[in-house]
């Protein structure tokens, strides 16, 4: 192992290499390495035509993280899970400047292990029935992208997808501390992501592994049980300046994200959502409390929260004193327990009970380990298929959505009824008032990309859709409204703003007042009896 500068590390990268980049969401980006690679290209025009694979692309929605590589000529091909934090790459995809594929985040995470083990790829049912399977688009994101990287295969009479393994030339990763032999620990990182599997995959492909750290120590000073990347896998270590090694894009360091502070109050309280987001989050919490009350064992429910409005659920739960009340949150990055951070710290978990490798958590997710998942939705159509990936000119990528929506025992989709400009207000006398309607309809005739299909691989057959003005039950072939916000009417606030016919429950109920008020949800949890819903047909 050699200790080198970020500029020396960037000089090692050759034209047409396939790279894997560390990081998850707003956490763990090897910023010093990516910045040096960007500067080398801008100053010298090389390297060129790189390919890249990532599970959850680290970025700040602007210029940092993998956004630094968004220069014409620098990149040729990308395989990515979650793209939303890298809008500059999305622009290149829309302009047909690069070849681009969207794979489920859990598949990419498992792909590193497959490559490390010398396997031809990942064989799974994850993605069947979505735009990722070959018959429905193969995960290709633009017209420039024509090659098939996914095969539909049959095993014992059942359909599976074979995601074909690429050969990896280089890994740009990040840790906290390295010793003189290249052993790396991650004690101050918010997550472990897939750093071990990425390093193993690259080494077994004949490539080089470069790790950015913030501290160097002599051999013998690291606890071997804390080492996440053994030195035999590491070729080069780069010592990063503090300003290039923030724990998240929102916070330079938060001790509650890595277990250094793990008792009592978190260092930073979550910001409470407002407006429509607040209503949706509180109604979703009521649903979570209902499932918690009705669980059949004392074992807490394992809950997953998606990005976007579902993030607000964690904030409401934390500020309401509900954490640990019969449920624990989990984040795909590998953290379990505590409350998921939002904003520019998405991907971190405050006061986690445990932090696993990302692939290990997706093993459990894929097998049905999530008791209830709260996911966002971009649009839903006549057949109750949901799109979260490609919306207008945005390329979000499916992230972990496909893995989770196909395997979770219960699904709650959360989002505003319309998008772009929606403003609402509430008072006890008039109920919910739509002050400004959103410009974009979200209940449409046909979604542009299928990310979830209740008639496909989904385990859950009783999903709900929660908006600020109504709650819907998702059936296999139709959408049914079961609750309506006080102050709203079907004729004024629902029917004119959707493109399809919906069923109206014969016993249409008002949305609970607790979703709109400031009533204590903790007290509600103690005293309220929750009803059950019949399963969808």
XYZ file of C-alpha atoms in Angstrom, residues 59-535:
477
model
C -24.366 13.899 -4.285
C -25.688 17.208 -3.030
C -28.165 17.785 -5.887
C -25.706 20.354 -7.265
C -21.980 20.092 -7.897
C -20.531 17.632 -5.383
C -20.230 13.862 -5.225
C -20.671 12.060 -8.508
C -21.973 15.328 -9.997
C -18.283 16.214 -10.327
C -17.968 13.657 -13.126
C -20.737 15.174 -15.244
C -18.555 16.500 -18.061
C -18.986 15.535 -21.696
C -16.210 13.178 -22.704
C -15.293 12.121 -19.186
C -18.044 9.510 -18.920
C -19.269 6.935 -21.400
C -21.604 4.584 -19.483
C -23.334 4.569 -16.104
C -25.148 1.804 -14.256
C -26.832 3.380 -11.254
C -29.461 2.636 -8.625
C -30.443 5.987 -7.110
C -29.745 8.965 -9.373
C -31.752 11.750 -7.758
C -28.852 13.472 -5.981
C -26.865 13.761 -9.217
C -29.001 15.995 -11.479
C -25.972 16.901 -13.612
C -25.650 13.268 -14.626
C -29.386 13.224 -15.294
C -28.971 16.099 -17.723
C -26.297 14.154 -19.614
C -28.655 11.177 -19.832
C -31.500 13.328 -21.161
C -29.183 14.873 -23.741
C -28.037 11.410 -24.915
C -24.414 12.197 -24.073
C -23.856 8.902 -22.251
C -25.181 5.346 -22.105
C -27.236 4.933 -18.948
C -28.976 2.125 -17.068
C -31.111 2.092 -13.951
C -30.844 -1.031 -11.805
C -32.446 -1.598 -8.398
C -30.151 -0.401 -5.644
C -30.142 -3.754 -3.884
C -29.155 -5.497 -7.099
C -26.132 -3.228 -7.527
C -25.206 -3.812 -3.898
C -25.375 -7.579 -4.407
C -23.526 -7.279 -7.719
C -20.308 -6.335 -5.932
C -20.442 -9.584 -4.005
C -21.185 -11.519 -7.175
C -18.182 -10.015 -8.961
C -15.981 -10.660 -5.931
C -17.098 -14.297 -5.994
C -16.442 -14.740 -9.693
C -20.117 -15.169 -10.588
C -21.619 -14.162 -13.946
C -23.981 -11.738 -12.260
C -27.002 -11.522 -9.967
C -29.975 -13.826 -10.516
C -33.124 -12.509 -8.848
C -36.822 -11.796 -9.265
C -36.250 -8.175 -8.233
C -37.293 -6.020 -11.180
C -39.674 -8.444 -12.859
C -42.784 -6.627 -14.054
C -41.058 -3.231 -13.942
C -39.381 -1.118 -16.616
C -36.126 -2.782 -15.631
C -36.938 -6.184 -17.105
C -35.892 -6.631 -20.778
C -39.448 -6.899 -22.132
C -40.326 -3.510 -20.605
C -37.180 -1.534 -21.367
C -34.273 -3.273 -19.670
C -33.619 -0.295 -17.386
C -32.290 1.752 -20.319
C -32.682 5.474 -19.680
C -32.293 7.047 -23.118
C -32.252 6.350 -26.849
C -28.473 6.250 -26.984
C -28.500 3.182 -24.735
C -29.225 0.069 -26.784
C -27.179 -2.816 -25.376
C -28.892 -5.365 -23.139
C -27.275 -5.875 -19.742
C -30.147 -7.895 -18.256
C -31.404 -11.272 -19.461
C -34.779 -12.855 -18.763
C -34.083 -16.474 -17.819
C -36.073 -19.456 -16.568
C -35.188 -21.533 -13.524
C -37.368 -24.543 -12.648
C -40.224 -23.112 -14.676
C -40.119 -19.626 -13.086
C -38.873 -16.359 -14.567
C -35.811 -14.638 -13.149
C -33.595 -11.768 -14.223
C -29.872 -12.173 -14.763
C -28.096 -8.861 -14.249
C -24.786 -9.403 -16.014
C -21.632 -8.556 -14.098
C -19.312 -5.861 -15.456
C -15.560 -6.046 -15.013
C -14.265 -3.442 -12.573
C -10.971 -1.582 -12.975
C -10.962 0.828 -10.047
C -12.719 1.626 -6.763
C -12.810 5.102 -5.212
C -13.850 4.536 -1.602
C -13.807 6.290 1.736
C -13.044 5.367 5.322
C -12.090 7.131 8.537
C -8.678 5.806 9.554
C -5.950 3.813 7.782
C -2.775 2.291 9.173
C 0.547 1.903 7.369
C -0.548 -1.463 5.947
C -3.707 -0.034 4.393
C -6.217 -1.468 6.868
C -9.182 0.891 6.986
C -11.795 1.534 9.676
C -15.020 3.528 9.357
C -15.650 4.549 12.965
C -16.741 8.108 12.142
C -18.728 7.302 9.006
C -22.520 7.273 8.983
C -22.649 3.944 7.124
C -20.450 1.154 5.812
C -22.252 0.972 2.437
C -20.566 -1.745 0.326
C -16.931 -0.803 0.808
C -15.674 -4.327 1.556
C -17.505 -5.959 -1.350
C -16.484 -3.153 -3.717
C -12.826 -3.570 -2.780
C -13.022 -7.360 -3.115
C -14.771 -7.109 -6.472
C -12.166 -4.743 -7.888
C -9.215 -6.768 -6.616
C -10.600 -9.992 -8.048
C -11.125 -8.169 -11.352
C -7.459 -7.172 -11.432
C -8.115 -3.508 -10.666
C -6.872 -0.986 -8.110
C -8.514 0.188 -4.872
C -8.028 3.784 -3.665
C -9.375 4.827 -0.277
C -9.762 8.356 1.077
C -9.393 8.707 4.879
C -9.152 11.506 7.432
C -6.557 9.956 9.762
C -3.395 7.851 9.496
C -2.006 5.699 12.335
C 0.877 3.295 12.757
C 0.400 -0.453 12.395
C -1.021 -2.088 15.483
C -3.196 0.845 16.484
C -6.417 -0.396 14.861
C -8.770 -2.875 16.459
C -8.933 -5.731 13.925
C -12.645 -6.147 14.638
C -13.170 -2.541 13.518
C -11.343 -2.959 10.197
C -13.874 -2.904 7.340
C -11.396 -2.966 4.429
C -8.321 -5.142 5.079
C -5.034 -3.798 3.810
C -4.529 -6.678 1.379
C -7.345 -5.142 -0.693
C -6.052 -1.565 -0.639
C -3.505 -0.277 -3.168
C -3.473 3.432 -2.301
C -4.576 5.644 0.575
C -5.218 9.391 0.302
C -5.303 11.610 3.392
C -8.093 14.128 2.839
C -8.306 17.647 4.225
C -11.149 18.155 6.749
C -13.162 20.271 4.310
C -13.133 17.347 1.850
C -14.242 14.789 4.404
C -17.526 16.016 5.854
C -19.533 13.188 7.366
C -22.585 14.280 5.354
C -23.193 17.176 2.998
C -25.260 18.813 5.732
C -23.005 18.314 8.748
C -19.245 18.182 9.157
C -19.642 15.691 11.975
C -22.554 14.427 14.062
C -21.544 11.944 16.752
C -25.045 10.463 16.916
C -24.719 9.133 13.344
C -21.879 6.735 14.137
C -22.677 5.591 17.667
C -20.162 7.769 19.510
C -23.113 9.464 21.165
C -25.848 6.886 21.477
C -27.795 7.773 24.589
C -30.332 10.397 25.484
C -31.249 13.203 23.141
C -29.805 13.334 19.619
C -27.427 16.179 18.854
C -29.700 17.572 16.140
C -33.494 17.373 16.223
C -35.282 16.695 12.981
C -37.132 19.626 11.429
C -40.872 19.164 11.557
C -42.612 19.217 8.165
C -45.221 21.834 7.374
C -48.303 22.078 5.180
C -49.276 19.059 3.123
C -46.136 17.164 4.151
C -47.103 17.500 7.806
C -50.617 16.182 7.194
C -49.360 13.210 5.221
C -46.691 12.396 7.786
C -49.136 12.509 10.700
C -51.698 10.364 8.851
C -48.914 7.906 8.018
C -47.853 7.805 11.678
C -51.437 6.884 12.583
C -51.171 3.971 10.185
C -47.857 2.946 11.713
C -49.344 3.096 15.197
C -52.276 0.980 14.027
C -49.938 -1.724 12.751
C -47.883 -1.486 15.939
C -50.950 -1.957 18.125
C -52.144 -4.897 16.042
C -48.850 -6.778 15.872
C -49.070 -10.304 17.199
C -45.777 -10.450 19.108
C -43.712 -8.209 21.325
C -41.031 -8.066 18.633
C -40.911 -4.514 17.216
C -41.897 -3.923 13.624
C -39.072 -3.260 11.166
C -39.956 -0.123 9.207
C -38.361 1.332 6.086
C -38.802 4.967 5.088
C -38.234 6.112 1.529
C -36.826 9.455 0.459
C -39.032 12.520 0.083
C -42.231 12.847 2.090
C -41.642 9.547 3.967
C -38.584 11.236 5.532
C -41.032 13.504 7.353
C -42.511 10.510 9.170
C -39.255 10.080 11.074
C -39.260 13.738 12.094
C -42.825 13.541 13.409
C -42.129 10.275 15.244
C -38.963 11.632 16.860
C -40.477 14.925 17.976
C -43.588 13.101 19.249
C -41.563 10.802 21.494
C -42.638 7.697 19.591
C -39.253 6.208 18.762
C -38.969 2.692 20.109
C -42.720 2.372 20.676
C -43.124 -1.005 19.044
C -41.199 -0.246 15.859
C -37.690 0.514 14.640
C -36.681 2.390 11.520
C -34.141 1.140 9.004
C -32.317 2.780 6.112
C -31.014 0.931 3.051
C -27.499 2.129 3.801
C -27.449 -0.482 6.572
C -28.523 1.433 9.704
C -31.198 0.021 12.010
C -32.831 1.806 14.949
C -32.771 5.489 15.873
C -34.322 7.960 13.473
C -33.324 8.541 9.836
C -31.773 11.900 9.094
C -33.270 13.981 6.318
C -32.232 16.939 4.206
C -28.541 17.040 3.350
C -27.821 14.209 5.781
C -30.086 11.666 4.072
C -28.613 8.202 4.459
C -27.522 8.688 8.071
C -29.359 7.441 11.150
C -29.236 9.305 14.465
C -28.550 7.007 17.422
C -28.686 3.736 15.465
C -28.896 0.429 17.281
C -26.809 -1.279 14.606
C -25.056 -0.539 11.320
C -24.741 -3.359 8.789
C -23.244 -3.577 5.326
C -25.782 -2.441 2.749
C -25.907 -5.812 0.960
C -26.637 -7.638 4.204
C -29.647 -5.461 4.908
C -30.915 -5.948 1.340
C -30.634 -9.718 1.876
C -33.171 -9.352 4.673
C -35.284 -6.859 2.745
C -35.516 -9.111 -0.315
C -36.626 -12.051 1.803
C -39.588 -10.156 3.247
C -38.004 -8.806 6.429
C -39.626 -5.371 6.257
C -42.887 -5.346 8.199
C -44.078 -2.016 6.831
C -42.564 0.354 4.292
C -43.517 3.971 3.694
C -42.545 4.908 0.146
C -43.074 7.927 -2.057
C -44.973 7.956 -5.336
C -44.546 10.115 -8.391
C -47.625 8.973 -10.276
C -50.122 6.111 -10.174
C -52.302 4.875 -13.022
C -55.541 3.040 -13.760
C -53.962 -0.343 -13.017
C -52.423 0.958 -9.774
C -48.934 0.821 -11.225
C -46.608 3.393 -9.679
C -43.732 5.403 -11.125
C -41.060 7.025 -8.965
C -38.105 6.991 -11.346
C -38.658 9.012 -14.500
C -40.876 12.030 -13.928
C -40.887 14.723 -16.568
C -37.297 15.785 -17.148
C -36.078 14.358 -13.848
C -34.193 11.093 -13.573
C -34.539 9.874 -10.016
C -33.726 6.217 -10.465
C -35.600 3.549 -8.548
C -33.067 3.298 -5.722
C -34.234 0.673 -3.247
C -37.892 1.177 -4.206
C -38.185 -1.959 -6.355
C -36.503 -4.228 -3.819
C -38.674 -2.878 -1.021
C -42.025 -2.595 -2.800
C -41.777 -6.169 -4.075
C -40.893 -7.701 -0.716
C -42.330 -5.676 2.198
C -45.227 -7.217 4.095
C -47.154 -3.932 4.161
C -46.842 -0.917 1.865
C -47.941 2.649 2.463
C -47.308 5.048 -0.420
C -47.149 8.708 0.610
C -47.265 11.850 -1.477
C -49.188 14.984 -2.306
C -52.323 14.595 -4.412
C -50.943 16.924 -7.091
C -47.450 18.322 -7.614
C -45.749 21.611 -8.496
C -47.196 24.574 -6.627
C -49.670 22.866 -4.274
C -50.505 24.942 -1.176
C -52.995 23.944 1.517
C -54.195 25.253 4.869
C -56.321 23.811 7.643
C -58.544 25.152 10.399
C -61.118 23.381 12.523
C -64.015 25.379 11.156
C -63.418 25.015 7.423
C -61.282 21.887 7.373
C -58.650 21.465 4.687
C -58.568 24.204 2.072
C -56.718 23.881 -1.245
C -55.353 27.398 -1.638
C -53.380 26.666 -4.797
C -53.780 23.443 -6.750
C -50.691 21.698 -8.036
C -50.017 21.993 -11.749
C -49.124 18.334 -12.263
C -51.600 15.505 -11.898
C -50.314 12.362 -10.218
C -53.276 10.006 -10.729
C -52.962 9.385 -14.458
C -54.152 7.087 -17.221
C -50.788 5.386 -17.697
C -47.473 5.818 -15.900
C -44.421 6.544 -18.019
C -42.316 3.943 -16.178
C -43.508 0.962 -14.159
C -41.664 0.760 -10.851
C -44.395 -1.056 -8.896
C -47.206 -3.281 -10.123
C -49.627 -4.871 -7.622
C -50.281 -7.579 -10.195
C -46.591 -8.429 -10.475
C -44.052 -9.574 -7.922
C -45.369 -7.530 -4.996
C -45.819 -9.538 -1.823
C -48.170 -6.980 -0.271
C -51.762 -7.124 -1.534
C -53.227 -4.490 0.805
C -51.321 -1.287 0.045
C -52.549 2.168 0.942
C -51.946 5.534 -0.707
C -51.926 8.536 1.640
C -52.234 12.118 0.389
C -53.050 15.357 2.180
C -56.697 15.265 1.118
C -57.575 11.581 0.784
C -56.528 8.037 1.573
C -56.871 5.346 -1.063
C -56.744 1.569 -0.997
C -54.726 0.032 -3.805
C -56.481 -2.997 -5.219
C -55.015 -5.254 -7.877
C -57.087 -3.653 -10.638
C -58.481 -0.379 -9.331
C -58.032 2.470 -6.869
C -60.588 3.035 -4.105
C -60.946 6.159 -1.984
C -61.636 5.226 1.641
C -61.047 8.522 3.484
C -61.593 12.161 2.564
C -60.194 15.189 4.389
C -62.649 17.377 6.320
C -63.539 20.376 4.171
C -62.910 18.547 0.893
C -65.460 17.144 -1.525
C -65.170 14.506 -4.210
C -66.752 16.779 -6.812
C -64.438 19.743 -6.183
C -61.174 18.402 -4.814
C -60.780 14.859 -6.178
C -62.569 13.999 -9.421
C -61.542 17.087 -11.471
C -57.864 16.477 -10.738
C -57.475 12.849 -11.802
C -57.444 11.167 -15.210
C -59.169 7.895 -14.293
C -62.302 6.558 -12.677
C -61.915 5.481 -9.074
C -64.117 3.469 -6.746
C -65.670 5.235 -3.766
C -65.986 3.209 -0.610
C -69.629 2.797 0.446
C -68.628 3.861 3.950
C -66.313 6.713 2.975
C -64.792 8.057 6.186
C -63.303 11.443 7.059
C -59.549 11.423 7.527
C -58.769 11.364 11.267
C -58.654 14.828 12.822
C -55.334 13.908 14.458
C -53.728 14.087 11.022
C -54.469 17.821 10.910
C -54.285 18.903 14.556
C -51.480 19.332 17.070
C -52.828 16.536 19.267
C -50.178 14.419 20.985
C -49.538 11.300 18.935
C -47.806 9.704 21.914
C -50.984 10.017 23.996
C -53.001 8.718 21.096
C -50.771 5.650 20.933
C -51.502 4.897 24.569
C -55.260 5.315 24.517
C -56.688 4.817 21.027
C -58.060 1.549 19.699
C -57.251 1.082 16.021
C -59.513 -0.632 13.526
C -58.371 -3.152 10.931
C -58.806 -2.848 7.185
C -59.926 -5.681 4.973
C -57.339 -6.914 2.501
